[in-house]
XYZ file of C-alpha atoms in Angstrom:
539
model
C 19.440 -24.966 -9.212
C 20.422 -22.386 -6.573
C 22.737 -19.614 -7.717
C 24.793 -20.331 -4.621
C 24.764 -22.806 -1.775
C 21.865 -21.855 0.537
C 23.025 -21.081 4.077
C 22.345 -23.553 6.842
C 19.555 -22.900 9.303
C 22.180 -22.630 12.028
C 23.756 -19.695 10.184
C 20.357 -18.101 9.536
C 19.449 -18.297 13.208
C 22.840 -16.928 14.204
C 22.537 -13.863 11.971
C 18.801 -13.138 11.871
C 17.218 -12.185 15.188
C 13.672 -12.265 13.806
C 14.108 -15.856 12.632
C 15.377 -16.700 16.131
C 12.388 -15.194 17.884
C 10.034 -17.041 15.533
C 11.741 -20.298 16.558
C 11.664 -19.447 20.263
C 7.957 -18.602 20.295
C 6.008 -18.294 17.083
C 4.302 -14.876 17.083
C 0.707 -16.087 16.655
C 1.058 -18.101 19.870
C 0.873 -14.822 21.783
C -2.888 -15.128 21.369
C -2.761 -17.738 24.144
C -0.574 -15.541 26.361
C -2.519 -12.307 26.330
C -2.906 -12.285 30.096
C 0.890 -12.260 30.426
C 1.230 -9.286 28.099
C -1.518 -7.356 29.857
C -0.189 -8.108 33.339
C 3.413 -7.173 32.485
C 4.263 -3.471 32.907
C 4.833 -2.038 29.442
C 8.417 -0.978 30.129
C 9.244 -4.572 31.114
C 7.809 -6.248 28.020
C 10.546 -8.074 26.088
C 11.389 -6.435 22.787
C 10.867 -9.828 21.136
C 7.186 -9.720 22.144
C 6.846 -6.211 20.732
C 8.104 -7.603 17.405
C 5.729 -10.585 17.646
C 2.795 -8.204 18.005
C 3.344 -7.244 14.375
C 1.719 -10.558 13.391
C -1.425 -9.163 15.046
C -1.228 -6.029 12.936
C 0.280 -3.873 15.671
C 3.243 -1.481 15.574
C 4.475 0.967 18.184
C 2.962 4.407 17.954
C 5.429 7.259 18.367
C 6.608 7.875 21.037
C 7.001 4.362 22.410
C 4.972 4.733 25.583
C 2.605 1.777 25.331
C 0.148 2.667 22.580
C 0.015 0.955 19.223
C -1.089 1.398 15.659
C -3.545 -1.331 14.665
C -3.861 -2.317 10.989
C -7.145 -3.900 9.881
C -6.946 -5.954 6.680
C -9.627 -5.360 4.050
C -9.206 -7.655 1.003
C -9.563 -5.608 -2.199
C -10.752 -2.746 0.027
C -14.326 -4.081 0.106
C -16.169 -3.425 3.377
C -19.774 -3.950 4.367
C -21.553 -1.083 6.066
C -21.583 -3.176 9.262
C -17.824 -3.738 9.063
C -17.120 -0.060 8.470
C -19.377 0.896 11.378
C -17.561 -1.561 13.652
C -14.178 -0.025 12.802
C -15.566 3.454 13.428
C -16.935 2.437 16.812
C -13.590 0.876 17.784
C -11.814 4.077 16.755
C -14.126 6.208 18.859
C -14.020 3.941 21.886
C -10.373 2.876 21.958
C -8.421 4.917 19.379
C -9.112 8.583 20.187
C -11.454 8.840 17.201
C -8.620 8.654 14.659
C -8.149 6.536 11.563
C -6.282 6.419 8.270
C -6.785 4.776 4.901
C -3.659 3.131 3.490
C -2.207 2.416 0.070
C -2.872 -1.310 0.628
C -6.579 -0.736 1.225
C -6.271 -1.232 4.977
C -7.599 0.948 7.768
C -5.194 1.898 10.550
C -6.158 3.037 14.030
C -3.902 4.566 16.670
C -3.533 4.805 20.446
C -4.622 1.181 20.992
C -3.438 -0.313 24.296
C -2.649 -3.990 24.823
C -5.292 -4.534 27.477
C -8.052 -3.619 25.004
C -6.831 -5.740 22.142
C -8.645 -9.032 22.998
C -12.061 -7.340 23.063
C -11.247 -5.376 19.888
C -10.200 -8.576 18.155
C -13.514 -10.209 19.146
C -15.518 -7.255 17.817
C -13.661 -7.370 14.517
C -14.149 -11.126 14.242
C -17.898 -10.759 14.713
C -17.909 -8.288 11.802
C -15.889 -10.663 9.614
C -12.684 -8.617 9.940
C -9.174 -9.322 11.171
C -5.849 -7.707 11.968
C -3.984 -11.007 11.772
C -1.047 -10.641 9.428
C -1.504 -6.902 9.060
C 2.246 -6.732 9.673
C 5.010 -9.318 10.122
C 6.486 -11.967 7.828
C 3.184 -12.891 6.243
C 0.978 -12.445 3.207
C -0.157 -8.870 3.748
C -3.563 -7.536 2.752
C -4.453 -8.803 -0.724
C -5.312 -5.755 -2.780
C -7.395 -5.374 -5.902
C -9.732 -3.119 -7.815
C -12.101 -1.537 -5.269
C -15.083 -1.733 -7.651
C -14.627 -5.400 -8.499
C -18.008 -7.029 -8.947
C -19.913 -3.804 -9.644
C -17.883 -2.163 -12.419
C -19.503 -2.744 -15.843
C -16.108 -2.226 -17.522
C -14.234 -4.966 -15.663
C -13.067 -7.974 -17.674
C -14.653 -10.352 -15.161
C -15.495 -10.489 -11.456
C -12.570 -11.565 -9.244
C -14.164 -10.969 -5.830
C -14.501 -14.706 -5.186
C -10.860 -15.313 -6.057
C -9.652 -12.502 -3.787
C -11.819 -13.588 -0.862
C -10.784 -17.219 -1.345
C -7.094 -16.303 -1.329
C -7.608 -14.154 1.762
C -9.383 -16.995 3.585
C -6.532 -19.344 2.730
C -3.539 -17.125 3.527
C -4.736 -14.922 6.404
C -3.770 -16.552 9.690
C -2.359 -19.624 7.905
C 0.546 -20.795 10.096
C 2.479 -22.168 7.117
C 2.325 -18.843 5.286
C 2.903 -16.739 8.387
C 6.559 -17.795 8.517
C 7.862 -16.177 5.345
C 11.346 -14.688 4.908
C 9.655 -11.284 5.185
C 6.431 -9.537 4.164
C 4.780 -10.565 0.917
C 2.355 -8.494 -1.158
C -0.231 -9.865 -3.581
C -2.704 -8.027 -5.798
C -5.470 -9.578 -7.917
C -7.695 -7.684 -10.338
C -9.389 -7.716 -13.723
C -9.704 -3.933 -13.894
C -9.271 -2.466 -17.386
C -7.383 0.444 -15.820
C -5.136 -1.709 -13.569
C -5.851 0.724 -10.745
C -4.324 -1.710 -8.230
C -0.695 -1.035 -9.276
C 0.374 -4.542 -10.358
C 3.824 -3.137 -11.181
C 4.834 -2.728 -7.533
C 3.620 -5.944 -5.891
C 5.519 -9.146 -5.145
C 2.901 -11.061 -7.139
C 0.237 -9.551 -9.377
C -2.478 -11.578 -11.056
C -3.539 -9.385 -13.987
C -6.914 -10.244 -15.458
C -7.033 -11.236 -19.129
C -9.472 -13.085 -21.385
C -7.542 -15.448 -23.684
C -9.363 -17.419 -26.352
C -12.602 -16.859 -24.471
C -11.159 -18.103 -21.160
C -11.028 -15.920 -18.055
C -7.661 -15.977 -16.361
C -4.530 -14.098 -15.463
C -1.136 -12.984 -16.627
C 1.396 -12.971 -13.789
C 3.875 -10.308 -12.748
C 6.485 -11.040 -10.068
C 9.157 -9.215 -8.109
C 7.802 -5.690 -7.705
C 8.365 -3.526 -4.660
C 9.499 -0.121 -3.490
C 11.376 0.843 -0.295
C 15.066 1.759 -0.667
C 15.626 -0.707 -3.558
C 12.592 -0.186 -5.814
C 11.725 -2.651 -8.557
C 8.977 -2.911 -11.160
C 7.504 -6.402 -11.336
C 8.340 -8.538 -14.346
C 6.228 -10.620 -16.709
C 6.453 -14.324 -15.851
C 5.393 -15.173 -19.417
C 2.414 -17.338 -18.507
C -1.367 -17.497 -18.620
C -3.315 -19.304 -15.905
C -7.042 -19.861 -15.560
C -8.968 -18.501 -12.621
C -9.273 -22.051 -11.234
C -5.474 -22.336 -11.130
C -4.910 -19.035 -9.332
C -4.624 -20.154 -5.706
C -2.382 -23.112 -6.489
C -0.022 -20.938 -8.518
C 0.086 -18.257 -5.805
C 1.066 -20.956 -3.308
C 3.755 -22.383 -5.590
C 5.349 -18.975 -6.207
C 5.496 -18.253 -2.495
C 6.722 -21.775 -1.713
C 9.682 -21.506 -4.082
C 10.753 -18.362 -2.236
C 9.990 -19.365 1.338
C 11.403 -22.884 1.263
C 14.979 -21.817 0.616
C 17.129 -20.287 3.344
C 18.791 -18.171 0.659
C 16.574 -15.156 1.401
C 16.309 -15.523 5.179
C 19.837 -14.697 6.264
C 19.511 -10.953 5.648
C 16.343 -8.965 6.371
C 17.459 -6.401 3.803
C 17.436 -9.009 1.018
C 14.434 -10.989 2.266
C 11.969 -10.044 -0.487
C 10.839 -11.877 -3.605
C 12.182 -9.087 -5.820
C 15.750 -10.080 -4.931
C 15.092 -13.675 -5.939
C 13.752 -12.453 -9.294
C 16.874 -10.292 -9.637
C 19.054 -13.350 -9.058
C 17.243 -15.921 -11.188
C 15.295 -13.919 -13.750
C 11.670 -14.619 -14.720
C 12.424 -17.542 -17.069
C 14.443 -19.545 -14.536
C 12.045 -18.661 -11.729
C 9.144 -19.900 -13.860
C 10.856 -23.285 -14.206
C 11.211 -23.485 -10.419
C 7.521 -22.693 -9.945
C 6.501 -25.290 -12.534
C 8.672 -27.885 -10.818
C 6.818 -27.112 -7.599
C 3.445 -27.308 -9.357
C 4.258 -30.483 -11.252
C 2.842 -29.116 -14.512
C 3.776 -26.582 -17.190
C 1.956 -23.278 -17.366
C 0.632 -21.963 -20.653
C 2.812 -19.430 -22.477
C 1.733 -15.802 -22.787
C 3.930 -13.557 -24.905
C 2.781 -10.100 -23.869
C 1.699 -8.611 -20.578
C -1.659 -6.814 -20.919
C -1.378 -3.100 -20.155
C -4.047 -0.573 -19.235
C -5.125 1.747 -22.047
C -5.667 4.649 -19.659
C -5.793 5.495 -15.942
C -8.716 5.685 -13.535
C -8.984 5.843 -9.761
C -12.767 5.351 -10.029
C -13.438 8.739 -8.487
C -16.702 10.547 -9.237
C -20.062 9.171 -10.364
C -20.347 5.897 -12.320
C -23.121 3.515 -13.324
C -22.890 -0.034 -11.993
C -23.664 -3.347 -13.630
C -26.985 -3.396 -11.807
C -29.490 -1.127 -13.577
C -30.353 2.145 -11.794
C -27.503 1.696 -9.283
C -24.390 3.865 -9.064
C -21.067 3.994 -7.319
C -19.392 7.254 -6.330
C -15.716 7.751 -5.492
C -15.098 10.415 -2.836
C -11.735 12.088 -2.145
C -10.397 11.764 1.398
C -8.128 14.692 2.152
C -4.749 13.306 3.293
C -6.334 9.852 3.700
C -7.543 10.697 7.218
C -10.958 9.742 8.637
C -12.303 9.946 12.164
C -14.204 7.096 13.766
C -17.300 9.289 13.876
C -17.075 9.866 10.125
C -16.731 6.137 9.518
C -19.781 5.393 11.629
C -21.880 8.098 9.967
C -20.804 7.037 6.482
C -21.682 3.429 7.321
C -25.194 4.549 8.319
C -25.647 6.267 4.956
C -24.521 3.160 3.041
C -26.661 0.859 5.177
C -29.801 2.842 4.308
C -29.709 1.404 0.763
C -27.745 -1.827 1.433
C -24.611 -0.332 -0.109
C -21.031 -0.868 0.902
C -17.793 1.091 1.186
C -14.715 0.358 -0.929
C -11.225 1.634 -0.027
C -8.877 2.660 -2.831
C -5.118 2.463 -3.251
C -4.903 6.262 -3.304
C -6.439 6.535 0.184
C -9.972 7.418 -0.880
C -13.305 5.577 -0.584
C -16.117 4.576 -2.913
C -19.751 4.109 -1.933
C -21.512 1.473 -4.039
C -25.105 0.452 -4.609
C -26.584 3.952 -4.577
C -30.108 4.034 -6.117
C -30.434 6.494 -8.981
C -33.253 8.356 -7.255
C -31.079 8.920 -4.161
C -27.840 9.883 -5.902
C -27.958 13.616 -5.191
C -29.172 13.016 -1.644
C -26.344 10.571 -0.829
C -23.674 12.841 -2.334
C -24.971 15.688 -0.151
C -25.027 13.463 2.962
C -21.464 12.271 2.423
C -20.366 15.858 1.799
C -21.932 16.930 5.076
C -19.987 14.190 6.883
C -16.788 15.824 5.607
C -16.119 14.388 2.151
C -17.444 16.746 -0.516
C -17.304 15.481 -4.070
C -16.831 18.888 -5.665
C -13.196 19.572 -4.721
C -9.939 19.860 -6.638
C -8.861 16.480 -8.011
C -5.494 16.849 -6.295
C -7.251 15.981 -3.046
C -7.895 12.514 -4.469
C -4.670 11.948 -6.412
C -2.144 12.869 -3.686
C -0.825 10.319 -1.174
C 0.903 10.806 2.177
C 2.268 8.095 4.463
C 1.363 7.918 8.162
C 4.634 9.538 9.135
C 4.887 12.116 11.825
C 3.483 12.154 14.506
C 2.706 8.404 14.637
C 5.518 6.566 12.840
C 8.882 5.894 14.457
C 10.661 5.793 11.085
C 9.611 9.181 9.727
C 12.270 11.898 9.885
C 10.009 14.679 8.587
C 6.366 15.702 8.872
C 4.249 13.953 6.245
C 0.495 14.592 6.253
C 0.970 18.191 7.370
C 3.689 18.776 4.787
C 1.562 17.274 2.038
C -1.262 19.598 3.082
C 0.901 22.693 2.559
C 2.044 21.423 -0.848
C -1.537 20.750 -1.928
C -2.652 24.170 -0.711
C 0.136 25.881 -2.644
C -0.568 23.986 -5.881
C -4.328 24.481 -5.710
C -3.942 28.202 -4.962
C -1.428 28.714 -7.779
C -2.870 26.481 -10.492
C -6.485 25.652 -9.644
C -8.028 22.971 -11.842
C -4.871 22.566 -13.915
C -3.278 20.580 -11.095
C -6.211 18.155 -10.710
C -5.006 14.575 -11.014
C -1.314 15.305 -10.450
C 0.077 12.433 -8.405
C 2.049 13.851 -5.495
C 3.348 11.003 -3.307
C 5.067 12.001 -0.059
C 6.934 9.739 2.363
C 8.703 10.525 5.601
C 11.367 7.819 5.185
C 12.783 5.373 2.591
C 10.169 2.675 3.275
C 7.951 4.190 0.557
C 4.540 3.413 2.066
C 3.231 6.328 -0.043
C 4.996 4.946 -3.125
C 7.124 8.028 -3.807
C 9.104 6.202 -6.498
C 6.083 6.005 -8.821
C 4.354 9.352 -8.310
C 4.405 12.200 -10.819
C 6.228 14.070 -8.077
C 7.671 11.922 -5.314
C 9.036 13.309 -2.074
C 11.055 11.408 0.505
C 11.840 12.865 3.884
C 15.518 13.088 4.747
C 17.978 15.268 6.683
C 20.109 18.188 5.498
C 22.793 20.080 7.403
C 22.826 23.734 8.288
C 25.794 26.112 8.228
C 26.957 24.838 11.628
C 26.295 21.190 10.862
C 22.957 21.144 12.628
C 20.343 18.689 11.264
C 17.544 20.226 9.206
C 14.322 18.744 7.833
C 14.632 18.144 4.114
C 13.187 16.198 1.195
C 14.478 14.479 -1.910
C 12.310 15.298 -4.933
C 11.846 12.342 -7.294
C 10.682 12.779 -10.896
C 9.905 10.552 -13.911
C 8.181 7.814 -11.902
C 4.916 6.261 -12.966
C 2.687 3.223 -13.404
C 0.723 1.762 -16.305
C 2.076 2.352 -19.811
C 4.562 4.866 -18.379
C 5.684 2.551 -15.575
C 9.113 3.566 -14.289
C 11.021 4.019 -11.066
C 11.564 7.726 -10.546
C 14.917 9.473 -10.252
C 15.859 11.653 -7.252
C 16.849 14.799 -9.143
C 16.828 17.266 -6.265
C 18.508 16.081 -3.095
C 18.063 17.302 0.466
C 15.867 20.264 -0.400
C 15.262 22.135 2.827
C 11.691 21.735 3.994
C 10.812 25.423 3.746
C 11.882 25.447 0.072
C 9.918 22.399 -1.065
C 6.635 24.136 -1.905
C 8.455 26.699 -4.062
C 10.385 24.054 -5.970
C 7.354 21.824 -6.581
C 5.318 24.822 -7.759
C 8.101 25.935 -10.104
C 8.290 22.452 -11.629
C 4.591 22.447 -12.378
C 4.695 26.000 -13.731
C 7.622 25.020 -15.957
C 5.611 22.101 -17.276
C 2.632 24.344 -18.110
C 4.902 26.778 -19.957
C 6.868 24.194 -21.953
C 4.604 21.180 -22.454
C 3.740 19.788 -25.833
C 0.187 19.043 -26.964
C -1.514 16.504 -24.659
C 1.781 15.889 -22.830
C 1.542 14.675 -19.246
C 3.705 16.053 -16.471
C 5.756 12.861 -16.261
C 6.346 12.654 -20.008
C 7.498 16.273 -19.897
C 9.980 15.323 -17.166
C 11.187 12.296 -19.135
C 12.078 14.343 -22.227
C 13.576 17.263 -20.262
C 17.281 16.957 -19.313
C 18.218 16.650 -15.645
C 20.005 19.996 -15.509
C 17.041 21.809 -17.018
C 14.597 20.287 -14.533
C 16.884 21.218 -11.639
C 17.165 24.758 -12.997
C 13.380 25.054 -13.305
C 12.864 23.798 -9.750
C 15.489 26.019 -8.156
C 14.551 29.091 -10.168
C 15.508 32.600 -9.061
C 16.484 32.491 -5.428
C 14.409 34.411 -2.924
C 16.146 36.395 -0.216
C 15.496 33.669 2.319
C 16.904 30.987 0.004
C 20.007 33.010 -0.740
C 20.591 33.585 2.969
C 20.239 29.850 3.633
């Protein structure tokens, strides 16, 4: 039963402008009106149509002068060489040779104009790719383990399940009218590299009594109200996966309860209200059958981002994970990397931490391929911090960012590498330019969120909140903002002091996050602020 009387559709439409515009003209119907969009001067385009373009994976670039970010969905991050080459060619031809890898295993291009979109969409379709539902109130890109199907350590191969779910949900009109965005991840990775803790729905691979299937987590998410997903207490077989995914989404989407406010229009708020046990009953009522009980959620024994050199299931074949500095790739680099992979029928896999993996490399070509990829701009022999750090799109492209992001992350990385060398390899530094948490700052070892401070005369100043004690896996937790509105020019010093304090005071085999967990707030703040420099004292 509902916790409260669901609002009427009349009230929803009165209060929620996005629900109104979906009723007036459903966003995907713009595909039949492209001539109107192209022929209308940009400054005269209705704002409602700009919002509808999100269903095509397009957001305004910054500044809003008629160019757009285009998000290409890549289920589980798995791309053929042909697909990767196509994206690179589109970037070079239409997107000023720029591209970015995202934390949902998408690729984003910039500077796309509306008049070019129909031909871009056709090129992507021919390569088996789509932007449909890259943004908007839809099932977003379904993520997973990037080495699914080739990793000899995986519990079982889920590539067919992921691709089947993507075929069903992507572009599906029924599931393109959700209360808001919805995020699914599916994997049977022993390391749970796909972050099941922070997705709306996570199917977590498990073998129970010799049967391949999934535990289910629900209600995760970040943004300004972060939540870790919760164990639904069930086991389902792989054959039941799609039906259960549909039922979970249906229970949420078919009530008006979570449509009246965009702020509360996420599955995590429904799980907050009902709890996993009651929500499970609602899902089972929708299914018409009772799911099998599962007492404990399987957890990863250790962490892996699949970077470096690894043997595959296929004898004499290898996959190699390459760091992508700041998650940025040019179209030329994509095209050249695709040519390397195509030479041995390999493919390219995108990771959650904004890196890529090349699979299918013959043993006798391993050194050659590593050298070729290094020459393209992605050397393997670099500090591990290059692979473990994450930065959101932010400035200069994103209209929400209030601080620089990629450039700021670069200065932090440079400082840490210069000061600590190999000791900092693997530290998870997650930096966002706003509360939306695209770079998942709540669950990094060190999270940073862009904000605004005030100077002596009240003038706005770039600043960051520093978040500690976050993590995933066995140490899963939402971090705590311990240092607020740290002026931008002081951030590198404070981050470096925190890491130095950890090195000085850590216990045997203690991780940075576990050190932060056992260290009192005041002590961590004192370590970060340290002795003031002359510039800091003057400020």
